[in-house]
Amino acid sequence: MSNFDFSVLFGGKAGDGIRQLGQLWARLLARRGLRVFLYDDYPSLIRGGHNFTVVRAAEFPVLAHRERVDLLVALNAFTLEKHRRTLAERNVVLFDSSTFEAPGIGVPWSGIVKDLSAPPITRNTAALASAARILGLPFEELAETLRRDLPKATEVNLEVARKSYELTPPPPGRTLPRSEGTVWPTLFGNEALALGAVAAGLRFYVAYPMTPASSILHYFARHGETLGVTTIHPENEIAAILCAMGAACAGKPAMVGTSGGGFALMVEALSLAGQAEIPIVVVECQRPGPSTGVPTYTMQADLDFVLSAGHGEFPRVVLAPGDAAQAFHLAALALKLAWHYQIPVLLLSDKHLSESLFNQELPLVEVPRVSFKSWNGEREYRRYAVTGDGISPLAFPGDPRAVVKVTSYEHDSYGITTEEPEDIVRMQDKRLRKVRGLREELDRPEMVAVEGDGERALCVWGSTRGAALEVARKLGLRYVQPLVLEPFPETTLRKALRGVRHLVVAETNATGQLARRLEAHGFPVEEVLLRYDGRPFTVEDLERRLYGVSP
Amino acid sequence: MSLRSEKDPLKTYAEITWCPGCGNFGILTAVKTVLKELLVRDELHRVVLVSGIGCHAKIVDYLAVNSFYSIHGRVLPVAWGLKMARPELLVIGHAGDGDAYGEGLAHLIFAAKRNLDLTFVVHNNSVYGLTTGQFTPTSPKGFKGRSTPKGSPESPLNPVELMLASGATFVARGYAGRPRHLAELLRQAFAHRGFAFVDVLQPCYTFFNTYDFYNKHVREIGPEHDPKDFESAMHLARRWAYTYEAEEIPIGIFYRVSRPLYEEAVRVPEREPDLAAHLERHHR
Ligand code: SF4
């Protein structure tokens, strides 16, 4: 059964613990050796509304969810109403028979919780147990996951689970296979990104909460002690980036994270980083805008913004990972590049990448690490010494041999203010010289993901990777994904697209920002597939749209 | 060429461009007095000055010590980051009144609330000098500046009162016209463990010359005041509300107490984490 591919949709209202339910299910299946992907859909509400999570499990690697689901687990009647049409032919519906009637298999989850005087939230454990039972999963495996992932309330959850498991009928059809192979780690995009930065040598994470970046802050707040990362939640985004830059000037790798609106507030400091040559990594987790937009949904609409954010001209790097493994690797690379070149580096993520759960091995070996040109202690220290590659050696305050003068003003090589025309040109040229090195380092095959060699190519960036890769494989298209968007890897893309007659670009925004960038670099784009309803492309959706452009 | 001037190890080669008679000279003198002591004790390399933007900010160009010439209103977050990263540093922020009480007000209140271990010196001249004479958060009501030709309709903020209310653990006011007294205040502020706030009355010779007024009214706080007594500090702070009328303007230390430091609660030890073990434990 190597083509086993099974999707479960868990739905209920906010406050029902749907997200946790999905996560437990995903981990349970990952521990069986299956490959999983979790997509979470929730409105910006604390209670009420409609939440759902889709967990797809397969015997092959999956990076995207499907519209069609095989099992629908409904904690309320609305879930059934809303998602019934997405059910596959041989589907199963599980629902809470204590609260509503529906066609399918009812289990009295609320009743069980009440009988056991368990907290109302444990109804999600009851639902989880029914799903496990209906797919023939041994109870002990479920119990093991509850013990590991709910250590605080294991006992009561185990009781609820056992009761619900007993009251659920045995499998009517397909059962979950078990693979004896590797158990791959499960990580949300944001968690992988956080760990990548840690692997490169991160010491400070500073952030003001903003969806969908907040979970990076939560992760560091929880694990900072073991990871050696001091985590700060300051008064606003302006303080966040400047505090991080202060730490960087004292020699400690620092990163900040936010979404578009928060990044707008950081732009003043981004320009300061450009002028003062401060290494800083900014994670921008996009969501639909403009302004507050649709806070808990996804969009790839801030590319143009991050490419040109900041007054004045200064070099920057923009990286866009598309799955957890790429998020890990590119976060590490971001920190390395920021420090090597003493520039701001932007990591462009979005809700779909940040808050989806991936099941991938992280490239722990050969991870890029922070290193920098450090001052050799000879002659008097000049913070902004003019060099051939534009990179001045670093020393830090506290070094008894050096006086380190960092500045937002135009300056001479010591960091003293200057307004002389020759100095202005010399310093601007010095900073911009770094672009040469950056191009050499980033316009390379590793920075453009390519698969297949069809004459039709599907080009995407960031989180559209999952659905696009799967569709490209299925339809025999050439898959092309630049991991770096600034400096634009023009030469590498030219090679990657050699022989392509029909270039299709898919992205989740309304105007085709990558497509525009490709065309500006002389790549003719035949077709642009845009989705901008706040939802990511699903596999089926992208396939349908591609058939529409079949030659 | 060398950064340090030949005659004075604290001075750089930068030409001083403050107007003759500017109150900033008095502040520079006071700061140098204390830095000289640090130089003698071979601790000068621990010092980092952080400035904002405005006439005050040029002070970092004039002193041959570590510095971060930041942007308007953003002195404190930069200073905070430096201190968090290297607790052994002696971080001294310099800001103007527009900088500290206008653009950067939120940062100031939070720095006090957190008790960051920093010194923050405000060059308070109640006018924007470098942008040629507009009113600021501490200008008196009726102040005629280039943006308020009919007189400012706003009442001034009282930063001493504000800092006491925000939880600062060291609150002082100095006067640029008394550099020796100011140097003593700075010495105490640098030595304080926690957030040390010093508002310095600094006449702007060109746009708001307040020398005569301050010379007439400032009074040094005497030993009868107990700086541990919050209520009497508040009382003293309210004696003068930064209006252009006064019987007396107290200068000296209003308040000084000790409270736990922010950085000690938040900073975690650096380490090389075992990521493989972390993944095994939390993600498999
Ligand atoms: S404008 Fe005022 S504050 Fe600025 S240098 Fe001149 S006197 Fe000093």
PDB file of C-alpha atoms in Angstrom, chain A residues 41-271:
ATOM      1  CA  ASP A  41      -7.403  27.336   9.353  1.00  0.00           C
ATOM      2  CA  TYR A  42      -8.800  29.625  12.035  1.00  0.00           C
ATOM      3  CA  PRO A  43     -10.353  33.081  12.211  1.00  0.00           C
ATOM      4  CA  SER A  44      -9.029  35.877  14.395  1.00  0.00           C
ATOM      5  CA  LEU A  45     -11.257  35.007  17.343  1.00  0.00           C
ATOM      6  CA  ILE A  46     -10.669  33.503  20.740  1.00  0.00           C
ATOM      7  CA  ARG A  47     -14.109  31.894  21.054  1.00  0.00           C
ATOM      8  CA  GLY A  48     -16.771  31.010  18.484  1.00  0.00           C
ATOM      9  CA  GLY A  49     -16.186  31.105  14.740  1.00  0.00           C
ATOM     10  CA  HIS A  50     -15.112  28.039  12.782  1.00  0.00           C
ATOM     11  CA  ASN A  51     -11.718  26.386  13.157  1.00  0.00           C
ATOM     12  CA  PHE A  52     -10.483  23.447  11.226  1.00  0.00           C
ATOM     13  CA  THR A  53      -7.282  21.533  10.784  1.00  0.00           C
ATOM     14  CA  VAL A  54      -6.466  19.155   7.981  1.00  0.00           C
ATOM     15  CA  VAL A  55      -3.907  16.450   8.627  1.00  0.00           C
ATOM     16  CA  ARG A  56      -2.730  14.510   5.635  1.00  0.00           C
ATOM     17  CA  ALA A  57      -0.742  11.339   6.159  1.00  0.00           C
ATOM     18  CA  ALA A  58       0.945   9.275   3.494  1.00  0.00           C
ATOM     19  CA  GLU A  59       3.608   6.700   2.907  1.00  0.00           C
ATOM     20  CA  PHE A  60       5.551   9.213   0.830  1.00  0.00           C
ATOM     21  CA  PRO A  61       6.751  12.704   1.802  1.00  0.00           C
ATOM     22  CA  VAL A  62       3.945  15.297   1.750  1.00  0.00           C
ATOM     23  CA  LEU A  63       4.348  19.075   1.906  1.00  0.00           C
ATOM     24  CA  ALA A  64       0.781  20.128   1.146  1.00  0.00           C
ATOM     25  CA  HIS A  65      -2.794  19.380   2.081  1.00  0.00           C
ATOM     26  CA  ARG A  66      -5.612  18.244  -0.157  1.00  0.00           C
ATOM     27  CA  GLU A  67      -9.179  19.495  -0.433  1.00  0.00           C
ATOM     28  CA  ARG A  68     -10.568  15.992  -0.472  1.00  0.00           C
ATOM     29  CA  VAL A  69     -10.688  14.432   2.963  1.00  0.00           C
ATOM     30  CA  ASP A  70     -11.225  10.811   3.913  1.00  0.00           C
ATOM     31  CA  LEU A  71     -12.356  11.281   7.479  1.00  0.00           C
ATOM     32  CA  LEU A  72     -14.313  14.193   8.845  1.00  0.00           C
ATOM     33  CA  VAL A  73     -14.234  14.650  12.622  1.00  0.00           C
ATOM     34  CA  ALA A  74     -16.932  17.140  13.540  1.00  0.00           C
ATOM     35  CA  LEU A  75     -17.099  18.657  16.996  1.00  0.00           C
ATOM     36  CA  ASN A  76     -20.096  20.697  15.908  1.00  0.00           C
ATOM     37  CA  ALA A  77     -22.859  20.502  13.294  1.00  0.00           C
ATOM     38  CA  PHE A  78     -21.497  23.456  11.362  1.00  0.00           C
ATOM     39  CA  THR A  79     -18.341  21.505  10.490  1.00  0.00           C
ATOM     40  CA  LEU A  80     -20.446  18.894   8.725  1.00  0.00           C
ATOM     41  CA  GLU A  81     -22.437  21.466   6.856  1.00  0.00           C
ATOM     42  CA  LYS A  82     -19.358  23.330   5.748  1.00  0.00           C
ATOM     43  CA  HIS A  83     -17.100  20.444   4.755  1.00  0.00           C
ATOM     44  CA  ARG A  84     -19.385  17.648   3.631  1.00  0.00           C
ATOM     45  CA  ARG A  85     -18.653  18.351  -0.023  1.00  0.00           C
ATOM     46  CA  THR A  86     -14.941  17.789   0.486  1.00  0.00           C
ATOM     47  CA  LEU A  87     -15.475  14.170   1.514  1.00  0.00           C
ATOM     48  CA  ALA A  88     -14.026  11.450  -0.666  1.00  0.00           C
ATOM     49  CA  GLU A  89     -16.107   8.496  -1.830  1.00  0.00           C
ATOM     50  CA  ARG A  90     -15.230   5.971   0.828  1.00  0.00           C
ATOM     51  CA  ASN A  91     -15.362   8.455   3.609  1.00  0.00           C
ATOM     52  CA  VAL A  92     -16.269   8.333   7.246  1.00  0.00           C
ATOM     53  CA  VAL A  93     -17.876  11.004   9.401  1.00  0.00           C
ATOM     54  CA  LEU A  94     -17.360  11.028  13.156  1.00  0.00           C
ATOM     55  CA  PHE A  95     -19.415  13.381  15.245  1.00  0.00           C
ATOM     56  CA  ASP A  96     -20.442  14.182  18.797  1.00  0.00           C
ATOM     57  CA  SER A  97     -23.759  12.344  19.215  1.00  0.00           C
ATOM     58  CA  SER A  98     -24.433  13.986  22.586  1.00  0.00           C
ATOM     59  CA  THR A  99     -24.879  17.382  20.995  1.00  0.00           C
ATOM     60  CA  PHE A 100     -26.257  16.832  17.489  1.00  0.00           C
ATOM     61  CA  GLU A 101     -27.602  14.249  15.072  1.00  0.00           C
ATOM     62  CA  ALA A 102     -26.027  13.551  11.699  1.00  0.00           C
ATOM     63  CA  PRO A 103     -25.465  10.761   9.207  1.00  0.00           C
ATOM     64  CA  GLY A 104     -22.259   8.933  10.084  1.00  0.00           C
ATOM     65  CA  ILE A 105     -20.796   7.497  13.235  1.00  0.00           C
ATOM     66  CA  GLY A 106     -21.838   9.261  16.391  1.00  0.00           C
ATOM     67  CA  VAL A 107     -19.935   8.907  19.658  1.00  0.00           C
ATOM     68  CA  PRO A 108     -21.179  10.737  22.759  1.00  0.00           C
ATOM     69  CA  TRP A 109     -18.002  12.734  23.400  1.00  0.00           C
ATOM     70  CA  SER A 110     -19.666  15.424  25.518  1.00  0.00           C
ATOM     71  CA  GLY A 111     -21.448  12.755  27.523  1.00  0.00           C
ATOM     72  CA  ILE A 112     -18.187  10.913  28.194  1.00  0.00           C
ATOM     73  CA  VAL A 113     -16.505  14.081  29.370  1.00  0.00           C
ATOM     74  CA  LYS A 114     -19.463  14.885  31.618  1.00  0.00           C
ATOM     75  CA  ASP A 115     -19.684  11.356  33.098  1.00  0.00           C
ATOM     76  CA  LEU A 116     -16.024  11.457  33.994  1.00  0.00           C
ATOM     77  CA  SER A 117     -16.284  15.050  35.312  1.00  0.00           C
ATOM     78  CA  ALA A 118     -13.367  15.877  33.019  1.00  0.00           C
ATOM     79  CA  PRO A 119     -12.636  19.450  31.859  1.00  0.00           C
ATOM     80  CA  PRO A 120     -14.774  20.349  28.784  1.00  0.00           C
ATOM     81  CA  ILE A 121     -11.661  20.814  26.627  1.00  0.00           C
ATOM     82  CA  THR A 122     -10.924  17.066  26.875  1.00  0.00           C
ATOM     83  CA  ARG A 123     -13.711  16.541  24.360  1.00  0.00           C
ATOM     84  CA  ASN A 124     -10.955  16.930  21.785  1.00  0.00           C
ATOM     85  CA  THR A 125      -9.178  13.927  23.300  1.00  0.00           C
ATOM     86  CA  ALA A 126     -12.433  11.967  23.025  1.00  0.00           C
ATOM     87  CA  ALA A 127     -12.618  12.866  19.336  1.00  0.00           C
ATOM     88  CA  LEU A 128      -8.970  11.913  18.859  1.00  0.00           C
ATOM     89  CA  ALA A 129      -9.577   8.513  20.445  1.00  0.00           C
ATOM     90  CA  SER A 130     -12.543   7.856  18.144  1.00  0.00           C
ATOM     91  CA  ALA A 131     -10.475   8.713  15.100  1.00  0.00           C
ATOM     92  CA  ALA A 132      -7.745   6.372  16.322  1.00  0.00           C
ATOM     93  CA  ARG A 133     -10.224   3.574  16.893  1.00  0.00           C
ATOM     94  CA  ILE A 134     -11.991   3.931  13.576  1.00  0.00           C
ATOM     95  CA  LEU A 135      -8.665   3.562  11.796  1.00  0.00           C
ATOM     96  CA  GLY A 136      -7.577   0.569  13.817  1.00  0.00           C
ATOM     97  CA  LEU A 137      -4.824   2.251  15.758  1.00  0.00           C
ATOM     98  CA  PRO A 138      -3.946   0.295  18.926  1.00  0.00           C
ATOM     99  CA  PHE A 139      -4.927   2.116  22.105  1.00  0.00           C
ATOM    100  CA  GLU A 140      -1.439   1.838  23.520  1.00  0.00           C
ATOM    101  CA  GLU A 141      -0.040   3.991  20.724  1.00  0.00           C
ATOM    102  CA  LEU A 142      -2.602   6.666  21.440  1.00  0.00           C
ATOM    103  CA  ALA A 143      -1.874   6.483  25.164  1.00  0.00           C
ATOM    104  CA  GLU A 144       1.831   6.854  24.487  1.00  0.00           C
ATOM    105  CA  THR A 145       1.284  10.061  22.531  1.00  0.00           C
ATOM    106  CA  LEU A 146      -0.990  11.469  25.230  1.00  0.00           C
ATOM    107  CA  ARG A 147       1.645  10.711  27.831  1.00  0.00           C
ATOM    108  CA  ARG A 148       4.382  12.391  25.827  1.00  0.00           C
ATOM    109  CA  ASP A 149       2.500  15.411  24.554  1.00  0.00           C
ATOM    110  CA  LEU A 150       0.079  16.141  27.403  1.00  0.00           C
ATOM    111  CA  PRO A 151       2.312  15.490  30.392  1.00  0.00           C
ATOM    112  CA  LYS A 152       0.410  17.921  32.617  1.00  0.00           C
ATOM    113  CA  ALA A 153      -3.029  16.314  32.326  1.00  0.00           C
ATOM    114  CA  THR A 154      -2.232  12.816  31.145  1.00  0.00           C
ATOM    115  CA  GLU A 155      -4.454  10.959  33.591  1.00  0.00           C
ATOM    116  CA  VAL A 156      -7.750  12.639  32.854  1.00  0.00           C
ATOM    117  CA  ASN A 157      -7.077  12.591  29.116  1.00  0.00           C
ATOM    118  CA  LEU A 158      -6.274   8.895  29.253  1.00  0.00           C
ATOM    119  CA  GLU A 159      -9.563   8.186  31.007  1.00  0.00           C
ATOM    120  CA  VAL A 160     -11.544  10.165  28.446  1.00  0.00           C
ATOM    121  CA  ALA A 161      -9.629   8.537  25.602  1.00  0.00           C
ATOM    122  CA  ARG A 162     -10.193   5.017  26.879  1.00  0.00           C
ATOM    123  CA  LYS A 163     -13.925   5.510  27.280  1.00  0.00           C
ATOM    124  CA  SER A 164     -14.320   7.082  23.861  1.00  0.00           C
ATOM    125  CA  TYR A 165     -12.146   4.392  22.255  1.00  0.00           C
ATOM    126  CA  GLU A 166     -14.393   1.701  23.757  1.00  0.00           C
ATOM    127  CA  LEU A 167     -17.586   3.359  22.528  1.00  0.00           C
ATOM    128  CA  THR A 168     -16.341   3.800  18.961  1.00  0.00           C
ATOM    129  CA  PRO A 169     -17.011   0.969  16.496  1.00  0.00           C
ATOM    130  CA  PRO A 170     -14.057  -0.875  14.948  1.00  0.00           C
ATOM    131  CA  PRO A 171     -12.744   0.077  11.513  1.00  0.00           C
ATOM    132  CA  PRO A 172     -15.297  -0.286   8.717  1.00  0.00           C
ATOM    133  CA  GLY A 173     -12.742   0.121   5.934  1.00  0.00           C
ATOM    134  CA  ARG A 174      -9.161   1.253   5.614  1.00  0.00           C
ATOM    135  CA  THR A 175      -6.806   1.026   8.537  1.00  0.00           C
ATOM    136  CA  LEU A 176      -3.613   2.964   9.075  1.00  0.00           C
ATOM    137  CA  PRO A 177      -0.492   1.208   7.888  1.00  0.00           C
ATOM    138  CA  ARG A 178       2.573   1.132  10.021  1.00  0.00           C
ATOM    139  CA  SER A 179       5.972   1.797   8.609  1.00  0.00           C
ATOM    140  CA  GLU A 180       9.011   0.453  10.388  1.00  0.00           C
ATOM    141  CA  GLY A 181      11.189   3.179   8.932  1.00  0.00           C
ATOM    142  CA  THR A 182      12.400   6.427  10.406  1.00  0.00           C
ATOM    143  CA  VAL A 183      10.213   8.584  12.591  1.00  0.00           C
ATOM    144  CA  TRP A 184      10.736  12.050  11.134  1.00  0.00           C
ATOM    145  CA  PRO A 185      10.558  15.132  13.322  1.00  0.00           C
ATOM    146  CA  THR A 186       7.357  17.192  13.205  1.00  0.00           C
ATOM    147  CA  LEU A 187       7.875  20.948  13.218  1.00  0.00           C
ATOM    148  CA  PHE A 188       5.851  24.026  12.508  1.00  0.00           C
ATOM    149  CA  GLY A 189       7.538  26.251   9.961  1.00  0.00           C
ATOM    150  CA  ASN A 190       8.255  28.822  12.659  1.00  0.00           C
ATOM    151  CA  GLU A 191       9.847  26.220  14.915  1.00  0.00           C
ATOM    152  CA  ALA A 192      12.154  25.024  12.151  1.00  0.00           C
ATOM    153  CA  LEU A 193      13.100  28.607  11.379  1.00  0.00           C
ATOM    154  CA  ALA A 194      13.851  29.298  15.039  1.00  0.00           C
ATOM    155  CA  LEU A 195      16.062  26.226  15.287  1.00  0.00           C
ATOM    156  CA  GLY A 196      17.922  27.160  12.114  1.00  0.00           C
ATOM    157  CA  ALA A 197      18.852  30.495  13.617  1.00  0.00           C
ATOM    158  CA  VAL A 198      19.966  28.719  16.791  1.00  0.00           C
ATOM    159  CA  ALA A 199      22.094  26.304  14.788  1.00  0.00           C
ATOM    160  CA  ALA A 200      23.873  29.258  13.202  1.00  0.00           C
ATOM    161  CA  GLY A 201      24.646  30.816  16.593  1.00  0.00           C
ATOM    162  CA  LEU A 202      21.662  33.004  17.543  1.00  0.00           C
ATOM    163  CA  ARG A 203      21.926  34.613  20.997  1.00  0.00           C
ATOM    164  CA  PHE A 204      19.026  37.106  21.090  1.00  0.00           C
ATOM    165  CA  TYR A 205      15.472  36.964  19.848  1.00  0.00           C
ATOM    166  CA  VAL A 206      13.453  40.150  20.325  1.00  0.00           C
ATOM    167  CA  ALA A 207       9.852  40.461  19.180  1.00  0.00           C
ATOM    168  CA  TYR A 208       6.530  42.125  19.773  1.00  0.00           C
ATOM    169  CA  PRO A 209       3.635  39.675  19.319  1.00  0.00           C
ATOM    170  CA  MET A 210       2.029  39.652  15.889  1.00  0.00           C
ATOM    171  CA  THR A 211       0.324  36.785  14.090  1.00  0.00           C
ATOM    172  CA  PRO A 212       1.715  34.742  12.369  1.00  0.00           C
ATOM    173  CA  ALA A 213       5.180  35.436  13.764  1.00  0.00           C
ATOM    174  CA  SER A 214       4.196  35.126  17.442  1.00  0.00           C
ATOM    175  CA  SER A 215       4.852  31.423  17.662  1.00  0.00           C
ATOM    176  CA  ILE A 216       8.585  32.076  17.148  1.00  0.00           C
ATOM    177  CA  LEU A 217       8.470  34.304  20.232  1.00  0.00           C
ATOM    178  CA  HIS A 218       6.534  31.657  22.158  1.00  0.00           C
ATOM    179  CA  TYR A 219       8.969  28.943  21.119  1.00  0.00           C
ATOM    180  CA  PHE A 220      11.995  30.921  22.265  1.00  0.00           C
ATOM    181  CA  ALA A 221      10.249  32.024  25.460  1.00  0.00           C
ATOM    182  CA  ARG A 222       9.679  28.346  26.220  1.00  0.00           C
ATOM    183  CA  HIS A 223      12.982  26.876  25.045  1.00  0.00           C
ATOM    184  CA  GLY A 224      15.355  29.856  25.230  1.00  0.00           C
ATOM    185  CA  GLU A 225      17.043  28.590  28.346  1.00  0.00           C
ATOM    186  CA  THR A 226      18.048  25.263  26.796  1.00  0.00           C
ATOM    187  CA  LEU A 227      18.821  26.830  23.443  1.00  0.00           C
ATOM    188  CA  GLY A 228      20.933  29.633  24.939  1.00  0.00           C
ATOM    189  CA  VAL A 229      18.783  32.369  23.434  1.00  0.00           C
ATOM    190  CA  THR A 230      17.794  35.384  25.516  1.00  0.00           C
ATOM    191  CA  THR A 231      14.229  36.216  24.561  1.00  0.00           C
ATOM    192  CA  ILE A 232      12.778  39.683  24.928  1.00  0.00           C
ATOM    193  CA  HIS A 233       9.254  40.992  24.423  1.00  0.00           C
ATOM    194  CA  PRO A 234       9.628  44.803  24.369  1.00  0.00           C
ATOM    195  CA  GLU A 235       7.109  47.656  24.190  1.00  0.00           C
ATOM    196  CA  ASN A 236       6.767  47.726  20.393  1.00  0.00           C
ATOM    197  CA  GLU A 237       8.382  46.671  17.117  1.00  0.00           C
ATOM    198  CA  ILE A 238      10.549  49.773  17.000  1.00  0.00           C
ATOM    199  CA  ALA A 239      12.147  48.849  20.298  1.00  0.00           C
ATOM    200  CA  ALA A 240      12.407  45.224  19.196  1.00  0.00           C
ATOM    201  CA  ILE A 241      14.628  45.816  16.195  1.00  0.00           C
ATOM    202  CA  LEU A 242      16.760  48.512  17.837  1.00  0.00           C
ATOM    203  CA  CYS A 243      17.318  46.395  20.928  1.00  0.00           C
ATOM    204  CA  ALA A 244      18.387  43.524  18.688  1.00  0.00           C
ATOM    205  CA  MET A 245      20.713  45.859  16.811  1.00  0.00           C
ATOM    206  CA  GLY A 246      22.241  47.050  20.087  1.00  0.00           C
ATOM    207  CA  ALA A 247      22.949  43.426  20.975  1.00  0.00           C
ATOM    208  CA  ALA A 248      24.460  42.841  17.532  1.00  0.00           C
ATOM    209  CA  CYS A 249      26.787  45.805  18.006  1.00  0.00           C
ATOM    210  CA  ALA A 250      27.966  44.202  21.203  1.00  0.00           C
ATOM    211  CA  GLY A 251      28.829  41.085  19.200  1.00  0.00           C
ATOM    212  CA  LYS A 252      25.809  38.870  19.757  1.00  0.00           C
ATOM    213  CA  PRO A 253      23.839  37.448  16.818  1.00  0.00           C
ATOM    214  CA  ALA A 254      20.262  38.715  17.091  1.00  0.00           C
ATOM    215  CA  MET A 255      17.017  38.244  15.197  1.00  0.00           C
ATOM    216  CA  VAL A 256      13.568  39.839  15.247  1.00  0.00           C
ATOM    217  CA  GLY A 257      10.275  38.574  13.898  1.00  0.00           C
ATOM    218  CA  THR A 258       7.034  40.219  12.905  1.00  0.00           C
ATOM    219  CA  SER A 259       4.437  40.520  10.150  1.00  0.00           C
ATOM    220  CA  GLY A 260       3.894  43.280   7.579  1.00  0.00           C
ATOM    221  CA  GLY A 261       2.408  45.910   9.889  1.00  0.00           C
ATOM    222  CA  GLY A 262       5.125  45.406  12.483  1.00  0.00           C
ATOM    223  CA  PHE A 263       7.768  45.423   9.818  1.00  0.00           C
ATOM    224  CA  ALA A 264       6.435  48.787   8.631  1.00  0.00           C
ATOM    225  CA  LEU A 265       7.396  50.125  12.062  1.00  0.00           C
ATOM    226  CA  MET A 266      10.861  48.606  11.801  1.00  0.00           C
ATOM    227  CA  VAL A 267      11.703  50.185   8.496  1.00  0.00           C
ATOM    228  CA  GLU A 268      13.360  53.237  10.073  1.00  0.00           C
ATOM    229  CA  ALA A 269      15.760  50.940  11.894  1.00  0.00           C
ATOM    230  CA  LEU A 270      16.317  48.808   8.792  1.00  0.00           C
ATOM    231  CA  SER A 271      17.750  51.850   7.111  1.00  0.00           C
TER     232      SER A 271
END
